[in-house]
CSV table of C-alpha atoms and ligand atoms in Angstrom, one decimal:
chain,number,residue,atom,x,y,z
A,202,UNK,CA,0.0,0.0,0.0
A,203,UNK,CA,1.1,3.9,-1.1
A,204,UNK,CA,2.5,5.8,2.3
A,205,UNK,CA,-0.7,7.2,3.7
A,206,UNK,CA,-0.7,11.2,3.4
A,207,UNK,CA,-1.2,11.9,7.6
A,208,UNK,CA,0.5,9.6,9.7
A,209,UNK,CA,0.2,10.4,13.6
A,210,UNK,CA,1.3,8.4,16.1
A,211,UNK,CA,1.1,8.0,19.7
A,212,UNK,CA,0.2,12.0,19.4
A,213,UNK,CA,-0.1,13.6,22.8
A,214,UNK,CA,-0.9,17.4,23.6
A,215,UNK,CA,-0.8,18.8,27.0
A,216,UNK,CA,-0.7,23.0,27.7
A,217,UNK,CA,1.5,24.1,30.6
A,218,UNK,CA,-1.7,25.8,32.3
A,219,UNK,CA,-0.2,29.3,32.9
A,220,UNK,CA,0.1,28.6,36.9
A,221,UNK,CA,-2.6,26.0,37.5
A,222,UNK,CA,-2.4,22.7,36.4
A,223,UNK,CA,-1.0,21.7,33.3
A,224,UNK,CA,-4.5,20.4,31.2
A,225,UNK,CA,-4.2,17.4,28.8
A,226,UNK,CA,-6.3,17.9,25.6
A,227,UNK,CA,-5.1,15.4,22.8
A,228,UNK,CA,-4.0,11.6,24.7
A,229,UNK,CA,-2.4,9.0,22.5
A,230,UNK,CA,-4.0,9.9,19.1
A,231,UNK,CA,-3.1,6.8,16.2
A,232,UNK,CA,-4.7,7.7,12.6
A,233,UNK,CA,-4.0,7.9,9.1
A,234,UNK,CA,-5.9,9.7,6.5
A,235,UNK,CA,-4.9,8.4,2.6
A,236,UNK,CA,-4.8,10.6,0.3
A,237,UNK,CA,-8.0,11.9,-1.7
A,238,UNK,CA,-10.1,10.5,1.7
A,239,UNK,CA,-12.6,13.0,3.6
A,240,UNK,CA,-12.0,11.8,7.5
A,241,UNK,CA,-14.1,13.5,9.7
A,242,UNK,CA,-13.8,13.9,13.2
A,243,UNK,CA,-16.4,13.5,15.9
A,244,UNK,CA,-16.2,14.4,19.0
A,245,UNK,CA,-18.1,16.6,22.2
A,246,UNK,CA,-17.4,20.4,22.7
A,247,UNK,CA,-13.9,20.8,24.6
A,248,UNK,CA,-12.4,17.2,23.6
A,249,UNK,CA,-9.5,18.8,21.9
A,250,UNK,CA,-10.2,18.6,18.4
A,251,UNK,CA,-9.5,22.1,17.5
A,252,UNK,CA,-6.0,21.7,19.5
A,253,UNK,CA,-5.4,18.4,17.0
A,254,UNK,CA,-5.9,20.1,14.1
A,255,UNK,CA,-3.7,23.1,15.3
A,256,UNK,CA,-1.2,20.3,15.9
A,257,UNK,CA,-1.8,18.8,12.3
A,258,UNK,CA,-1.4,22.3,10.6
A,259,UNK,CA,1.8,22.9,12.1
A,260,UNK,CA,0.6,25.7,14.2
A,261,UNK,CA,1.0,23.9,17.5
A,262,UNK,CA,3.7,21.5,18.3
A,263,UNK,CA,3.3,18.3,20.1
A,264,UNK,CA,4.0,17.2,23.2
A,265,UNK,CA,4.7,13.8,22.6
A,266,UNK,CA,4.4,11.2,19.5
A,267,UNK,CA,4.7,11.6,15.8
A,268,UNK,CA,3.0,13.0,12.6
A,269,UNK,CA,4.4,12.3,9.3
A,270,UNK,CA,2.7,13.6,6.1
A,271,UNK,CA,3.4,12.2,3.0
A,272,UNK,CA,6.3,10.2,4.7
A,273,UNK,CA,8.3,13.2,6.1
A,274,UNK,CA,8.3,14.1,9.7
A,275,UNK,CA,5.6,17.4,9.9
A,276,UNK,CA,7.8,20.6,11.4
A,277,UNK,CA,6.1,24.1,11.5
A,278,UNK,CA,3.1,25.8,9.2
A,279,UNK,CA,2.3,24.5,6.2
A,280,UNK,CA,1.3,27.1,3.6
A,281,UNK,CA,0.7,24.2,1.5
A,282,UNK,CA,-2.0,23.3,3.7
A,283,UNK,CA,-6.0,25.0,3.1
A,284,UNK,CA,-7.9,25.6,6.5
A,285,UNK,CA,-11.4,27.2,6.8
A,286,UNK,CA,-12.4,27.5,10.6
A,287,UNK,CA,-16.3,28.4,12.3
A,288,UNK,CA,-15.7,31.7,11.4
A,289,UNK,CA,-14.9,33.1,7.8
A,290,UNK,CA,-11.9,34.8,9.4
A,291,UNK,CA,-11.7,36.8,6.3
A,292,UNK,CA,-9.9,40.4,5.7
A,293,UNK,CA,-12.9,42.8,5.9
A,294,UNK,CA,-10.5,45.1,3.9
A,295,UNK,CA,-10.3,43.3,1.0
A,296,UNK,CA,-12.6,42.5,-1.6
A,297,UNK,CA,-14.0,39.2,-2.0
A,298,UNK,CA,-11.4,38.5,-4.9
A,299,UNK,CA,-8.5,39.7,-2.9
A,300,UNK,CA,-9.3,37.2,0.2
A,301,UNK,CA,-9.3,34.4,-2.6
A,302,UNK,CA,-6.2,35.0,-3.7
A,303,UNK,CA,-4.3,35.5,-0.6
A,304,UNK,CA,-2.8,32.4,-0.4
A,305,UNK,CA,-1.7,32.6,-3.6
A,306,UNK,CA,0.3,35.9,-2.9
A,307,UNK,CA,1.7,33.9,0.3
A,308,UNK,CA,3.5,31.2,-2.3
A,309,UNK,CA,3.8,34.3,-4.8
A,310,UNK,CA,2.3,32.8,-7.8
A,311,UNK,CA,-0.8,35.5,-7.5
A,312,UNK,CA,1.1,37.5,-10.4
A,313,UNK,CA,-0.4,34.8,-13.2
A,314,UNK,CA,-3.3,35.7,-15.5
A,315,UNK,CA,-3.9,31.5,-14.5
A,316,UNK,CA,-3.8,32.7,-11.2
A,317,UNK,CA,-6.7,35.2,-11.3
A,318,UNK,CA,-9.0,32.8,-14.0
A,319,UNK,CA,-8.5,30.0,-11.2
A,320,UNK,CA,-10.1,32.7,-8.4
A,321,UNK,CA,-12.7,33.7,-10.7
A,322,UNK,CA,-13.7,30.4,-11.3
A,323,UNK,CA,-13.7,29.2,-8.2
A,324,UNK,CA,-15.9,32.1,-6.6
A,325,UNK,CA,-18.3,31.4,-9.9
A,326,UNK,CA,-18.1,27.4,-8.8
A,327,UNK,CA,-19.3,28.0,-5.0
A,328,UNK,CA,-22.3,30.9,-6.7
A,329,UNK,CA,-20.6,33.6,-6.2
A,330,UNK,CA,-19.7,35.0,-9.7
A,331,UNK,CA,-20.2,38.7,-9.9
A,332,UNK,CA,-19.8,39.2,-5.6
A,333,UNK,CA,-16.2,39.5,-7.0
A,334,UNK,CA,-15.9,43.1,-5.9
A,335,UNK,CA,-17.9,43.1,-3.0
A,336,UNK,CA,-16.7,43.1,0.5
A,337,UNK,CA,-17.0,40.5,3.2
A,338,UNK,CA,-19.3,42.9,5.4
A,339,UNK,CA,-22.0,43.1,1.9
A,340,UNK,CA,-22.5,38.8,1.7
A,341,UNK,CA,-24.6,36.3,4.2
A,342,UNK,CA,-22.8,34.2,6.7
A,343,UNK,CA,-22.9,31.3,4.2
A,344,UNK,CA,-21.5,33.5,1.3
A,345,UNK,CA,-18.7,34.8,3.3
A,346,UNK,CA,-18.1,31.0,4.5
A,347,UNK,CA,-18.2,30.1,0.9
A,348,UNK,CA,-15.6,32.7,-0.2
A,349,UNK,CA,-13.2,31.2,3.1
A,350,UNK,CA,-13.9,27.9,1.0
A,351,UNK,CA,-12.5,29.3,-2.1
A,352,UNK,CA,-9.9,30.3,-0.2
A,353,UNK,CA,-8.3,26.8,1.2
A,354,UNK,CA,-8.8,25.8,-2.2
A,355,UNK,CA,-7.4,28.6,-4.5
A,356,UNK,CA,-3.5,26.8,-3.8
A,357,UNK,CA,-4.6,23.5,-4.6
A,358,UNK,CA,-3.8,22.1,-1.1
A,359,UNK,CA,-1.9,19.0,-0.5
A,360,UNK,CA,-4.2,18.5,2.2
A,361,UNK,CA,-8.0,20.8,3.5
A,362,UNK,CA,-7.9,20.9,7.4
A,363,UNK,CA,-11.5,22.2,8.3
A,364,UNK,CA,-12.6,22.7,11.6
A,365,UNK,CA,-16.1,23.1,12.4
A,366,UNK,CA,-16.7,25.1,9.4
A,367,UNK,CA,-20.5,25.3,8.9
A,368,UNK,CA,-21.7,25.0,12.6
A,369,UNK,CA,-22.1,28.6,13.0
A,370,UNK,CA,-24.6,28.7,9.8
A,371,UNK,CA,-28.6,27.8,10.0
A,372,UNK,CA,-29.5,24.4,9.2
A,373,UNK,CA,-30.3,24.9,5.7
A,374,UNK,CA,-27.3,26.8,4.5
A,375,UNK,CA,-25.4,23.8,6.4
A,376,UNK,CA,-27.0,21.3,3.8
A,377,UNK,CA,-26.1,23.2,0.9
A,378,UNK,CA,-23.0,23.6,1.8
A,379,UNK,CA,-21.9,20.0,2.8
A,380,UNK,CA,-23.0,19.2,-0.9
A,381,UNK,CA,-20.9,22.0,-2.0
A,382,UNK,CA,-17.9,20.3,-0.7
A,383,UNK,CA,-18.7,16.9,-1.7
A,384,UNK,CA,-19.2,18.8,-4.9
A,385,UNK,CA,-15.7,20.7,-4.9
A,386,UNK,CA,-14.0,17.7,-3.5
A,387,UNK,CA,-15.6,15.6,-6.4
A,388,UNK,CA,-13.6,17.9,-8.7
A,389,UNK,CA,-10.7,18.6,-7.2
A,390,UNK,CA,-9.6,15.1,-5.3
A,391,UNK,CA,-8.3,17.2,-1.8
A,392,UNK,CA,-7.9,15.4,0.7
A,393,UNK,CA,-10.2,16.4,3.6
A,394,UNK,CA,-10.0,16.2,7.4
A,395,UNK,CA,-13.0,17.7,8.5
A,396,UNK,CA,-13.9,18.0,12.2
A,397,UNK,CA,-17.7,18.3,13.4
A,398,UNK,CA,-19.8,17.4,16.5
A,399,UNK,CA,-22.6,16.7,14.4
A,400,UNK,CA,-23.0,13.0,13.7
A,401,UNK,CA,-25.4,13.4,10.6
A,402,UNK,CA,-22.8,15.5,9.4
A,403,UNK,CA,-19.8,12.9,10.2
A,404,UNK,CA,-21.8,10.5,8.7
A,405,UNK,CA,-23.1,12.3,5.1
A,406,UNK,CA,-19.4,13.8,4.2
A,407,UNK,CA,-16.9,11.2,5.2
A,408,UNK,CA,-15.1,7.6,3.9
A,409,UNK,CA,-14.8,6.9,7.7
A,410,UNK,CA,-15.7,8.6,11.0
A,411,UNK,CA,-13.2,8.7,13.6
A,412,UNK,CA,-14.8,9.4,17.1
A,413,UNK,CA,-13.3,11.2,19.8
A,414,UNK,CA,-13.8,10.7,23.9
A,415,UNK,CA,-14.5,13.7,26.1
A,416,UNK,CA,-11.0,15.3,27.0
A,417,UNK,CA,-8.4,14.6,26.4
A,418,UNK,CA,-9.4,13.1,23.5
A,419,UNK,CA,-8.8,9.8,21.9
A,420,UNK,CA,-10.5,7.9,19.5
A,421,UNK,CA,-12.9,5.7,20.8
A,422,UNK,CA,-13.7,4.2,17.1
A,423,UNK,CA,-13.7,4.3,13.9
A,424,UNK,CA,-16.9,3.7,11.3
A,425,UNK,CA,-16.3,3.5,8.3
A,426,UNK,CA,-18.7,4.8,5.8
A,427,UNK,CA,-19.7,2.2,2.7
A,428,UNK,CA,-22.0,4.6,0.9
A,429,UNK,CA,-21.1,5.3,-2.8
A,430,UNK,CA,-20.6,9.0,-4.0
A,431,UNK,CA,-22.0,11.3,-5.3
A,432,UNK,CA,-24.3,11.3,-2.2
A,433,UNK,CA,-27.4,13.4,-1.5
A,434,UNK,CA,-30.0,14.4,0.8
A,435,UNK,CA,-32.0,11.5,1.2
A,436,UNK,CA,-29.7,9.2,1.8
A,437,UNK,CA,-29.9,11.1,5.5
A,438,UNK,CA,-33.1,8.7,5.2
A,439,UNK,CA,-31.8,5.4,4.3
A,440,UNK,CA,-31.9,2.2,6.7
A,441,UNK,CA,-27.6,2.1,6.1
A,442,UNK,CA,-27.8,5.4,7.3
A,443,UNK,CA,-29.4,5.6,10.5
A,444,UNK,CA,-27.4,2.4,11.4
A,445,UNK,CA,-24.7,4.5,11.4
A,446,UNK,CA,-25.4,7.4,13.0
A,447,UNK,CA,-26.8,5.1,16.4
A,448,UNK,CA,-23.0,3.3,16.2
A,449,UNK,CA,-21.5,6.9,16.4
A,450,UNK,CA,-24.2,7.5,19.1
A,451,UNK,CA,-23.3,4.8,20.9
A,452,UNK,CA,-19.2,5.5,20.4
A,453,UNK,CA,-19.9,9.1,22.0
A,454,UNK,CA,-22.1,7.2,24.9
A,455,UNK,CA,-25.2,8.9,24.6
A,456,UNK,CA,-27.0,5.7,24.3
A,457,UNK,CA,-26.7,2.3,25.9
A,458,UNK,CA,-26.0,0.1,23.7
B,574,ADP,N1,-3.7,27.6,24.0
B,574,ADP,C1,-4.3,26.9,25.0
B,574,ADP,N2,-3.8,27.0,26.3
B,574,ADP,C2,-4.4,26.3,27.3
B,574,ADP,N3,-5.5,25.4,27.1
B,574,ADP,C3,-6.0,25.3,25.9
B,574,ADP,C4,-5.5,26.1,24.7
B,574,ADP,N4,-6.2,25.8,23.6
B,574,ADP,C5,-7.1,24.9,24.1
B,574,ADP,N5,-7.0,24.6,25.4
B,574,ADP,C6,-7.9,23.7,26.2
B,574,ADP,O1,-7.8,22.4,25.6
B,574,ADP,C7,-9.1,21.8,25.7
B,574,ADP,C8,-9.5,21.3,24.3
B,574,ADP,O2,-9.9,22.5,23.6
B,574,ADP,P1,-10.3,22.4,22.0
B,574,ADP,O3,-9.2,21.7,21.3
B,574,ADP,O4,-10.6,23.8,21.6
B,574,ADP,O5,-11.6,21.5,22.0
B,574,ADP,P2,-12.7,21.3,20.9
B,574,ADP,O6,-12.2,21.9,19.6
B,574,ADP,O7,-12.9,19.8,20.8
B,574,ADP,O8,-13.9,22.0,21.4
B,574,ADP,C9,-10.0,22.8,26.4
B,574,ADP,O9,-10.1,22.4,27.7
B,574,ADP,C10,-9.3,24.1,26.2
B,574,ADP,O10,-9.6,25.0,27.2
B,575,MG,MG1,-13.0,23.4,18.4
């Protein structure tokens, strides 16, 4: 078998605790994620996702263990890497174009006419043709996270980190864009870590489901998810399903088994 893209082993995280007690968030952590999969990450509200992913992006270091990406030991940020967080986190001063191609001026290879055709058609991929101009403050919440979209994608990452990207949008918008992604990932073939505490959510997007315990976390399982692509909304009402949404209930403990 190819060298799997992530590798982390044995991957522990504890913060000094400015005084107080040191506090443990990430305990032992073992995965890989192959290239081209979508591995999402379930897990409650303060396990210590958001601190793995920190880890996996270079931002954080480790305390203890390993992470190798595409066979290389991982040291420091990775520009190469796409991330869109809760929030849009874009630049309110720039226009929706000039957020796009951020990254781009970053690696400097924004100077391109390719460069700017790539922007525009990514922006008219995601809907948003024509908002090229516009700035963050004059779109929706779930155009502004669609532009932050663009934007992990506009550098054709080795690898999308994404970490509760639509849970700050309304249940609808939510839908539409977990079908974007399958949509953009569909085209592009990024691989996709993508971290959630919804379990519908875990289930509709991902090859597999790795679940987390309450902090520090570790993963309690792994479900993997035999549903073909392309996938759509009513599969959310399939038999195959619902199976697998109660075995990621019963991996967080919310039901007896
Ligand atoms: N920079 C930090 N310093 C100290 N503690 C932190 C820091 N970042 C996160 N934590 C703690 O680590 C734990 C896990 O946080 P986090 O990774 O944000 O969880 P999640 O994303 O799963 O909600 C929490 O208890 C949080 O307070
Ligand atoms: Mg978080």
């Amino acid at each position: 078998m190819s060298t799997p893209l992530i590798e982390a082993r044995g991957v522990s995280k504890t913060f000094a605790g400015g005084g107080g007690e040191p506090l443990k968030a990430v305990d032992e952590v073992d995965f890989e994620v192959r290239a081209g999969e979508l591995v999402a990450l379930l897990g409650p509200s303060g396990c210590g996702k958001t601190t793995l992913m920190r880890v996996l992006a270079g931002l954080e270091p480790l305390t203890t263990g390993e992470i190798r990406i595409d066979g290389a030991p991982a040291s420091g940020p990775r520009p190469d890497f796409g991330m869109v967080f809760q929030s849009p986190t874009l630049m309110p001063w720039r226009s929706v174009f000039d957020n796009v191609m951020y990254p781009m001026e970053v690696l400097r290879r924004h100077r391109s006419a390719a460069a700017r055709a790539r922007v525009r058609a990514l922006l008219e991929s995601v809907g948003l043709g024509g908002f090229e101009r516009h700035l963050p403050a004059q779109l929706s919440g779930g155009m502004q996270q669609r532009v932050a979209l663009c934007r992990a994608l506009v550098h054709e990452p080795a690898l999308l980190l994404m970490d509760e990207p639509f849970g700050a949008l309304d249940e609808l918008t939510r839908l539409q864009l977990n079908d974007l992604l399958l949509e953009l990932r569909r085209a592009s073939g990024t691989t996709i870590v993508f971290v959630t505490h919804s379990i519908p959510e875990a289930v509709y997007l991902s090859d597999r489901v790795l679940v987390f315990s309450a902090r520090p976390c570790h993963i309690d399982r792994e479900i993997a998810v035999d549903i073909a692509y392309p996938r759509s909304l009513g599969v959310r009402h399939t038999a195959v399903f619902n199976d697998l949404e109660r075995e990621a209930e019963r991996a967080l403990g919310l039901e007896r088994a």
